[in-house]
């Protein structure tokens, strides 16, 4: 299934005449895969965790946000694939539109796929996600190091866990207060983005 096909759910939920969210484009070949963590002040405040796989961002909603403490197992609920440019999206989705509310880019960067089979051979990252377990090393401005995503429930309430793989635990930060956290793109808080973009 191509990226354009994979974005059908994403596009079907949105009116691009009303929201400034992106419609979607193709991936630049050969570049390192990207990740982004957004804070989204919608009907419930949550984090959105997205990993580039080919020409879409595979996406999970994480109510409590990612933690760099290996003891924290964070619930991650899959959401529809998003276009690659969504990594840049920060602003206000109009009230009444799908996901209406303020979004900031809390962290972004690249990641190194680390998924292996039982014999220790590397496996295709998208395939490892299809099979329900993927490991990767994040290289962001806030999140660094190895993480694992593991599906523990399938079906209508499909659910995953995002966990930091123990390793360098020198400076554990946990998860910051999403109301005080600042954008990795603009340095702004949710409230500052809401004030700046919500009045246009
Ligand atoms: Mn969201």
PDB file of C-alpha atoms and ligand atoms in Angstrom:
ATOM      1  CA  UNK A   1       0.000   0.000   0.000  1.00  0.00           C
ATOM      2  CA  UNK A   2       1.502   3.365  -1.011  1.00  0.00           C
ATOM      3  CA  UNK A   3       1.702   6.392   1.254  1.00  0.00           C
ATOM      4  CA  UNK A   4      -1.037   8.196  -0.633  1.00  0.00           C
ATOM      5  CA  UNK A   5      -3.337   5.210  -0.078  1.00  0.00           C
ATOM      6  CA  UNK A   6      -2.297   5.021   3.577  1.00  0.00           C
ATOM      7  CA  UNK A   7      -3.300   8.658   4.075  1.00  0.00           C
ATOM      8  CA  UNK A   8      -6.927   8.080   3.090  1.00  0.00           C
ATOM      9  CA  UNK A   9      -8.106   7.873   6.736  1.00  0.00           C
ATOM     10  CA  UNK A  10      -6.112  10.988   7.600  1.00  0.00           C
ATOM     11  CA  UNK A  11      -7.580  13.010   4.724  1.00  0.00           C
ATOM     12  CA  UNK A  12     -11.088  11.684   5.240  1.00  0.00           C
ATOM     13  CA  UNK A  13     -11.202  13.132   8.767  1.00  0.00           C
ATOM     14  CA  UNK A  14     -10.116  16.653   7.791  1.00  0.00           C
ATOM     15  CA  UNK A  15     -11.395  19.666   5.861  1.00  0.00           C
ATOM     16  CA  UNK A  16      -8.242  21.283   4.448  1.00  0.00           C
ATOM     17  CA  UNK A  17     -10.190  24.426   3.671  1.00  0.00           C
ATOM     18  CA  UNK A  18     -10.506  24.938   7.433  1.00  0.00           C
ATOM     19  CA  UNK A  19      -7.456  23.381   9.104  1.00  0.00           C
ATOM     20  CA  UNK A  20      -3.868  24.353   8.329  1.00  0.00           C
ATOM     21  CA  UNK A  21      -2.678  20.779   8.849  1.00  0.00           C
ATOM     22  CA  UNK A  22      -0.766  19.412   5.806  1.00  0.00           C
ATOM     23  CA  UNK A  23      -2.325  17.236   3.090  1.00  0.00           C
ATOM     24  CA  UNK A  24       0.751  15.061   2.410  1.00  0.00           C
ATOM     25  CA  UNK A  25       3.677  14.556   0.048  1.00  0.00           C
ATOM     26  CA  UNK A  26       6.165  11.786  -0.856  1.00  0.00           C
ATOM     27  CA  UNK A  27       9.324  10.925   1.128  1.00  0.00           C
ATOM     28  CA  UNK A  28      12.802  12.133   0.186  1.00  0.00           C
ATOM     29  CA  UNK A  29      14.634   8.933  -0.812  1.00  0.00           C
ATOM     30  CA  UNK A  30      17.614   7.766   1.227  1.00  0.00           C
ATOM     31  CA  UNK A  31      17.232  10.160   4.141  1.00  0.00           C
ATOM     32  CA  UNK A  32      17.288   8.972   7.756  1.00  0.00           C
ATOM     33  CA  UNK A  33      13.818   8.240   9.127  1.00  0.00           C
ATOM     34  CA  UNK A  34      12.334  10.977  11.297  1.00  0.00           C
ATOM     35  CA  UNK A  35      10.309  11.017  14.468  1.00  0.00           C
ATOM     36  CA  UNK A  36       8.231  13.688  16.162  1.00  0.00           C
ATOM     37  CA  UNK A  37       6.469  14.006  19.514  1.00  0.00           C
ATOM     38  CA  UNK A  38       3.705  16.590  19.600  1.00  0.00           C
ATOM     39  CA  UNK A  39       1.691  17.827  22.562  1.00  0.00           C
ATOM     40  CA  UNK A  40      -1.943  18.163  21.569  1.00  0.00           C
ATOM     41  CA  UNK A  41      -4.371  20.078  23.741  1.00  0.00           C
ATOM     42  CA  UNK A  42      -7.542  18.568  22.275  1.00  0.00           C
ATOM     43  CA  UNK A  43     -10.635  17.323  24.151  1.00  0.00           C
ATOM     44  CA  UNK A  44      -8.097  15.508  26.311  1.00  0.00           C
ATOM     45  CA  UNK A  45      -4.495  16.697  26.597  1.00  0.00           C
ATOM     46  CA  UNK A  46      -2.162  14.042  25.176  1.00  0.00           C
ATOM     47  CA  UNK A  47       1.110  13.460  23.375  1.00  0.00           C
ATOM     48  CA  UNK A  48       1.270  12.188  19.787  1.00  0.00           C
ATOM     49  CA  UNK A  49       4.247   9.994  18.957  1.00  0.00           C
ATOM     50  CA  UNK A  50       5.062   9.522  15.265  1.00  0.00           C
ATOM     51  CA  UNK A  51       7.731   7.483  13.481  1.00  0.00           C
ATOM     52  CA  UNK A  52       8.455   7.792   9.780  1.00  0.00           C
ATOM     53  CA  UNK A  53       7.997   4.496   7.969  1.00  0.00           C
ATOM     54  CA  UNK A  54       8.502   4.977   4.221  1.00  0.00           C
ATOM     55  CA  UNK A  55       6.406   7.982   3.233  1.00  0.00           C
ATOM     56  CA  UNK A  56       4.050   8.235   6.201  1.00  0.00           C
ATOM     57  CA  UNK A  57       4.318   8.884   9.930  1.00  0.00           C
ATOM     58  CA  UNK A  58       3.030   5.875  11.880  1.00  0.00           C
ATOM     59  CA  UNK A  59       1.227   7.428  14.853  1.00  0.00           C
ATOM     60  CA  UNK A  60       0.250   6.674  18.442  1.00  0.00           C
ATOM     61  CA  UNK A  61      -1.557   8.797  20.981  1.00  0.00           C
ATOM     62  CA  UNK A  62       0.204   8.601  24.363  1.00  0.00           C
ATOM     63  CA  UNK A  63      -1.965  10.001  27.189  1.00  0.00           C
ATOM     64  CA  UNK A  64       0.918  10.473  29.654  1.00  0.00           C
ATOM     65  CA  UNK A  65       3.646  11.105  27.090  1.00  0.00           C
ATOM     66  CA  UNK A  66       6.931   9.256  26.552  1.00  0.00           C
ATOM     67  CA  UNK A  67       9.233   8.801  29.550  1.00  0.00           C
ATOM     68  CA  UNK A  68      12.984   8.286  29.633  1.00  0.00           C
ATOM     69  CA  UNK A  69      12.610   6.243  32.836  1.00  0.00           C
ATOM     70  CA  UNK A  70      12.833   2.521  31.941  1.00  0.00           C
ATOM     71  CA  UNK A  71      10.428   1.792  34.808  1.00  0.00           C
ATOM     72  CA  UNK A  72       7.605   3.695  33.063  1.00  0.00           C
ATOM     73  CA  UNK A  73       5.446   1.717  30.649  1.00  0.00           C
ATOM     74  CA  UNK A  74       3.434   4.219  28.660  1.00  0.00           C
ATOM     75  CA  UNK A  75       0.146   3.307  27.005  1.00  0.00           C
ATOM     76  CA  UNK A  76       0.223   4.135  23.286  1.00  0.00           C
ATOM     77  CA  UNK A  77      -2.993   3.945  21.267  1.00  0.00           C
ATOM     78  CA  UNK A  78      -2.525   3.788  17.489  1.00  0.00           C
ATOM     79  CA  UNK A  79      -4.061   6.545  15.363  1.00  0.00           C
ATOM     80  CA  UNK A  80      -4.200   7.022  11.607  1.00  0.00           C
ATOM     81  CA  UNK A  81      -1.009   7.409   9.553  1.00  0.00           C
ATOM     82  CA  UNK A  82      -0.056  11.058   9.125  1.00  0.00           C
ATOM     83  CA  UNK A  83       1.797  12.774   6.249  1.00  0.00           C
ATOM     84  CA  UNK A  84       5.515  13.468   6.670  1.00  0.00           C
ATOM     85  CA  UNK A  85       5.056  17.246   6.837  1.00  0.00           C
ATOM     86  CA  UNK A  86       3.048  16.744  10.002  1.00  0.00           C
ATOM     87  CA  UNK A  87       6.399  16.749  11.776  1.00  0.00           C
ATOM     88  CA  UNK A  88       6.438  20.517  11.235  1.00  0.00           C
ATOM     89  CA  UNK A  89       2.875  21.149  12.291  1.00  0.00           C
ATOM     90  CA  UNK A  90       2.437  23.487  15.212  1.00  0.00           C
ATOM     91  CA  UNK A  91      -0.614  25.673  15.559  1.00  0.00           C
ATOM     92  CA  UNK A  92      -4.294  25.699  16.301  1.00  0.00           C
ATOM     93  CA  UNK A  93      -6.734  23.242  14.721  1.00  0.00           C
ATOM     94  CA  UNK A  94     -10.070  25.118  14.653  1.00  0.00           C
ATOM     95  CA  UNK A  95     -12.673  24.238  17.244  1.00  0.00           C
ATOM     96  CA  UNK A  96     -15.220  21.795  15.845  1.00  0.00           C
ATOM     97  CA  UNK A  97     -12.717  20.305  13.378  1.00  0.00           C
ATOM     98  CA  UNK A  98     -11.227  16.836  13.859  1.00  0.00           C
ATOM     99  CA  UNK A  99      -8.673  17.062  16.716  1.00  0.00           C
ATOM    100  CA  UNK A 100      -9.589  20.700  17.344  1.00  0.00           C
ATOM    101  CA  UNK A 101      -7.098  22.339  19.741  1.00  0.00           C
ATOM    102  CA  UNK A 102      -3.498  23.509  19.997  1.00  0.00           C
ATOM    103  CA  UNK A 103      -0.461  21.482  18.886  1.00  0.00           C
ATOM    104  CA  UNK A 104       3.231  22.057  19.655  1.00  0.00           C
ATOM    105  CA  UNK A 105       6.242  20.084  18.455  1.00  0.00           C
ATOM    106  CA  UNK A 106       7.702  18.933  21.766  1.00  0.00           C
ATOM    107  CA  UNK A 107      10.585  16.977  20.223  1.00  0.00           C
ATOM    108  CA  UNK A 108      11.754  15.785  16.830  1.00  0.00           C
ATOM    109  CA  UNK A 109      14.781  14.298  15.136  1.00  0.00           C
ATOM    110  CA  UNK A 110      15.861  11.067  13.525  1.00  0.00           C
ATOM    111  CA  UNK A 111      15.809   7.473  14.686  1.00  0.00           C
ATOM    112  CA  UNK A 112      17.809   4.362  13.993  1.00  0.00           C
ATOM    113  CA  UNK A 113      15.719   1.204  13.473  1.00  0.00           C
ATOM    114  CA  UNK A 114      17.008  -1.625  15.701  1.00  0.00           C
ATOM    115  CA  UNK A 115      14.476  -4.391  15.181  1.00  0.00           C
ATOM    116  CA  UNK A 116      15.927  -7.880  14.971  1.00  0.00           C
ATOM    117  CA  UNK A 117      14.534 -11.369  14.612  1.00  0.00           C
ATOM    118  CA  UNK A 118      15.160 -14.153  17.163  1.00  0.00           C
ATOM    119  CA  UNK A 119      18.442 -15.003  15.494  1.00  0.00           C
ATOM    120  CA  UNK A 120      19.617 -11.415  15.850  1.00  0.00           C
ATOM    121  CA  UNK A 121      19.266 -10.540  12.159  1.00  0.00           C
ATOM    122  CA  UNK A 122      17.939  -7.069  11.321  1.00  0.00           C
ATOM    123  CA  UNK A 123      14.352  -7.034  10.063  1.00  0.00           C
ATOM    124  CA  UNK A 124      12.487  -4.410   8.079  1.00  0.00           C
ATOM    125  CA  UNK A 125      11.175  -1.818  10.514  1.00  0.00           C
ATOM    126  CA  UNK A 126       7.661  -1.611   9.050  1.00  0.00           C
ATOM    127  CA  UNK A 127       7.424  -5.398   9.179  1.00  0.00           C
ATOM    128  CA  UNK A 128       8.477  -5.426  12.830  1.00  0.00           C
ATOM    129  CA  UNK A 129       5.668  -2.957  13.585  1.00  0.00           C
ATOM    130  CA  UNK A 130       3.209  -5.149  11.691  1.00  0.00           C
ATOM    131  CA  UNK A 131       4.345  -8.001  13.942  1.00  0.00           C
ATOM    132  CA  UNK A 132       3.778  -5.877  17.046  1.00  0.00           C
ATOM    133  CA  UNK A 133       7.287  -5.223  18.353  1.00  0.00           C
ATOM    134  CA  UNK A 134       9.862  -2.669  17.245  1.00  0.00           C
ATOM    135  CA  UNK A 135      13.030  -1.226  18.757  1.00  0.00           C
ATOM    136  CA  UNK A 136      14.693   2.001  17.755  1.00  0.00           C
ATOM    137  CA  UNK A 137      17.183   4.602  18.950  1.00  0.00           C
ATOM    138  CA  UNK A 138      15.860   8.144  19.078  1.00  0.00           C
ATOM    139  CA  UNK A 139      18.110  11.087  18.292  1.00  0.00           C
ATOM    140  CA  UNK A 140      16.037  14.087  19.222  1.00  0.00           C
ATOM    141  CA  UNK A 141      16.711  17.312  21.014  1.00  0.00           C
ATOM    142  CA  UNK A 142      15.061  15.955  24.182  1.00  0.00           C
ATOM    143  CA  UNK A 143      14.660  12.213  23.739  1.00  0.00           C
ATOM    144  CA  UNK A 144      17.788  10.123  23.243  1.00  0.00           C
ATOM    145  CA  UNK A 145      18.471   6.438  23.384  1.00  0.00           C
ATOM    146  CA  UNK A 146      16.758   3.165  22.809  1.00  0.00           C
ATOM    147  CA  UNK A 147      13.007   2.649  23.032  1.00  0.00           C
ATOM    148  CA  UNK A 148      10.660  -0.230  22.283  1.00  0.00           C
ATOM    149  CA  UNK A 149       7.057  -0.243  21.110  1.00  0.00           C
ATOM    150  CA  UNK A 150       5.142  -3.434  21.861  1.00  0.00           C
ATOM    151  CA  UNK A 151       1.551  -4.273  20.967  1.00  0.00           C
ATOM    152  CA  UNK A 152      -0.230  -5.989  23.861  1.00  0.00           C
ATOM    153  CA  UNK A 153      -3.826  -5.930  22.646  1.00  0.00           C
ATOM    154  CA  UNK A 154      -5.261  -6.280  19.138  1.00  0.00           C
ATOM    155  CA  UNK A 155      -8.626  -5.516  17.629  1.00  0.00           C
ATOM    156  CA  UNK A 156     -10.857  -2.487  18.143  1.00  0.00           C
ATOM    157  CA  UNK A 157      -9.005  -1.299  21.237  1.00  0.00           C
ATOM    158  CA  UNK A 158      -5.559  -2.085  19.882  1.00  0.00           C
ATOM    159  CA  UNK A 159      -2.998  -0.936  22.446  1.00  0.00           C
ATOM    160  CA  UNK A 160       0.770  -0.692  22.661  1.00  0.00           C
ATOM    161  CA  UNK A 161       3.353   0.174  25.290  1.00  0.00           C
ATOM    162  CA  UNK A 162       6.229   2.585  24.719  1.00  0.00           C
ATOM    163  CA  UNK A 163       9.131   1.845  27.046  1.00  0.00           C
ATOM    164  CA  UNK A 164      12.665   3.187  27.334  1.00  0.00           C
ATOM    165  CA  UNK A 165      15.120   0.312  27.121  1.00  0.00           C
ATOM    166  CA  UNK A 166      17.480   0.484  30.075  1.00  0.00           C
ATOM    167  CA  UNK A 167      20.883   1.799  29.255  1.00  0.00           C
ATOM    168  CA  UNK A 168      22.131   5.261  29.976  1.00  0.00           C
ATOM    169  CA  UNK A 169      19.980   6.340  32.913  1.00  0.00           C
ATOM    170  CA  UNK A 170      22.348   9.097  33.958  1.00  0.00           C
ATOM    171  CA  UNK A 171      19.834  11.931  33.748  1.00  0.00           C
ATOM    172  CA  UNK A 172      16.286  10.669  33.929  1.00  0.00           C
ATOM    173  CA  UNK A 173      13.819  13.469  33.295  1.00  0.00           C
ATOM    174  CA  UNK A 174      10.567  11.509  33.260  1.00  0.00           C
ATOM    175  CA  UNK A 175       7.952  13.464  31.330  1.00  0.00           C
ATOM    176  CA  UNK A 176       7.645  17.237  31.654  1.00  0.00           C
ATOM    177  CA  UNK A 177       4.441  19.010  32.527  1.00  0.00           C
ATOM    178  CA  UNK A 178       2.789  19.387  29.103  1.00  0.00           C
ATOM    179  CA  UNK A 179       1.388  22.814  30.026  1.00  0.00           C
ATOM    180  CA  UNK A 180       4.862  24.182  30.777  1.00  0.00           C
ATOM    181  CA  UNK A 181       6.815  22.235  28.135  1.00  0.00           C
ATOM    182  CA  UNK A 182       8.271  24.235  25.258  1.00  0.00           C
ATOM    183  CA  UNK A 183       8.310  23.548  21.549  1.00  0.00           C
ATOM    184  CA  UNK A 184      11.542  22.173  20.074  1.00  0.00           C
ATOM    185  CA  UNK A 185      10.783  24.277  16.976  1.00  0.00           C
ATOM    186  CA  UNK A 186       9.761  27.644  18.369  1.00  0.00           C
ATOM    187  CA  UNK A 187      10.404  27.569  22.128  1.00  0.00           C
ATOM    188  CA  UNK A 188       6.725  28.367  22.685  1.00  0.00           C
ATOM    189  CA  UNK A 189       4.327  26.763  25.166  1.00  0.00           C
ATOM    190  CA  UNK A 190       0.846  25.531  24.264  1.00  0.00           C
ATOM    191  CA  UNK A 191      -0.634  28.738  25.677  1.00  0.00           C
ATOM    192  CA  UNK A 192       1.706  30.929  23.618  1.00  0.00           C
ATOM    193  CA  UNK A 193       0.863  29.065  20.411  1.00  0.00           C
ATOM    194  CA  UNK A 194      -2.848  29.281  21.232  1.00  0.00           C
ATOM    195  CA  UNK A 195      -2.543  33.049  21.792  1.00  0.00           C
ATOM    196  CA  UNK A 196      -0.445  33.612  18.678  1.00  0.00           C
ATOM    197  CA  UNK A 197      -2.290  31.437  16.181  1.00  0.00           C
ATOM    198  CA  UNK A 198      -5.753  31.330  17.676  1.00  0.00           C
ATOM    199  CA  UNK A 199      -6.440  34.989  16.979  1.00  0.00           C
ATOM    200  CA  UNK A 200      -5.793  34.979  13.219  1.00  0.00           C
TER     201      UNK A 200
HETATM  202 MN1  LIG B   1      -3.559  14.083  18.829  1.00  0.00          MN
END
